[in-house]
XYZ file of C-alpha atoms in Angstrom:
69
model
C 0.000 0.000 0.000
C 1.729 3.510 -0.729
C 0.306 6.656 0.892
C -2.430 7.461 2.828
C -5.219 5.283 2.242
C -9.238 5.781 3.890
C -8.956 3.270 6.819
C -12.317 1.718 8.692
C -11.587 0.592 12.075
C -13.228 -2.119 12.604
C -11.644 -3.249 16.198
C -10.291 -1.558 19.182
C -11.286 1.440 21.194
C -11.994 4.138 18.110
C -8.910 6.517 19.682
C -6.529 5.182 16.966
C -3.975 5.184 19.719
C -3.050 1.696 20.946
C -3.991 1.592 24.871
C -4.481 -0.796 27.526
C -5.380 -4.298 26.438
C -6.767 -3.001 22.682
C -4.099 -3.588 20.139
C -3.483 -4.699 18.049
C -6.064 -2.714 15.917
C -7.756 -3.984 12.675
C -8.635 -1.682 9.946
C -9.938 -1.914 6.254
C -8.752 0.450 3.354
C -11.123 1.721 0.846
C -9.654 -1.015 -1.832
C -10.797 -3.795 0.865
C -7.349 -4.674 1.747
C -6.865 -4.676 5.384
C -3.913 -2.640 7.460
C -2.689 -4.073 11.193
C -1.752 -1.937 13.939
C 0.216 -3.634 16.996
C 3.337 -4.902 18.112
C 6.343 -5.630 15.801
C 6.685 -9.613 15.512
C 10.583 -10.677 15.536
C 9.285 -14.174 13.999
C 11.511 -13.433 11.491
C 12.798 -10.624 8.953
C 10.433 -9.969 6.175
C 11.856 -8.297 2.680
C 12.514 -4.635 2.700
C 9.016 -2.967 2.752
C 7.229 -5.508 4.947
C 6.766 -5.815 8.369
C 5.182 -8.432 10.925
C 2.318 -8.007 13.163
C 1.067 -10.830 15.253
C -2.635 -10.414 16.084
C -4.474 -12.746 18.562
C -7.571 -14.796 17.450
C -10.008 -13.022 19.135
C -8.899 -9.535 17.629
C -9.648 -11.729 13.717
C -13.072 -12.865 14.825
C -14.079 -8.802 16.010
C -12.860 -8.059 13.334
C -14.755 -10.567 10.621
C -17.776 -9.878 13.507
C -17.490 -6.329 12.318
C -17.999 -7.056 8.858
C -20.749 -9.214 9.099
C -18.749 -12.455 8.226
């Protein structure tokens, strides 16, 4: 994804600001592609331009919940 993009949240608190037990965050673009806010993973290193997120289960299904699937 390059530049700014229209984002949906569709978890988390709606402050855009990670806080206190609500990260990471889930949002969708306006393309349907989806962007991941949270920790950095150190799984392992991705290619230049990439980055890892690891997201819990129960962040996916509020997520999917919040799009109706």
């Amino acid at each position: 994804m390059s530049g700014r993009a229209a984002l949906t949240r569709l978890t988390g608190n709606g402050s855009g600001e990670c806080g206190e037990k609500d990260c990471p965050n889930v949002y969708q673009t306006d393309t349907g592609s989806f962007v991941i806010q949270g920790d950095l993973s150190l799984a392992f290193t991705p290619p230049n331009g990439e980055g890892l997120v690891e997201i819990s289960e129960s962040v996916l299904r509020e997520a999917f919940r919040a799009l109706g699937w």
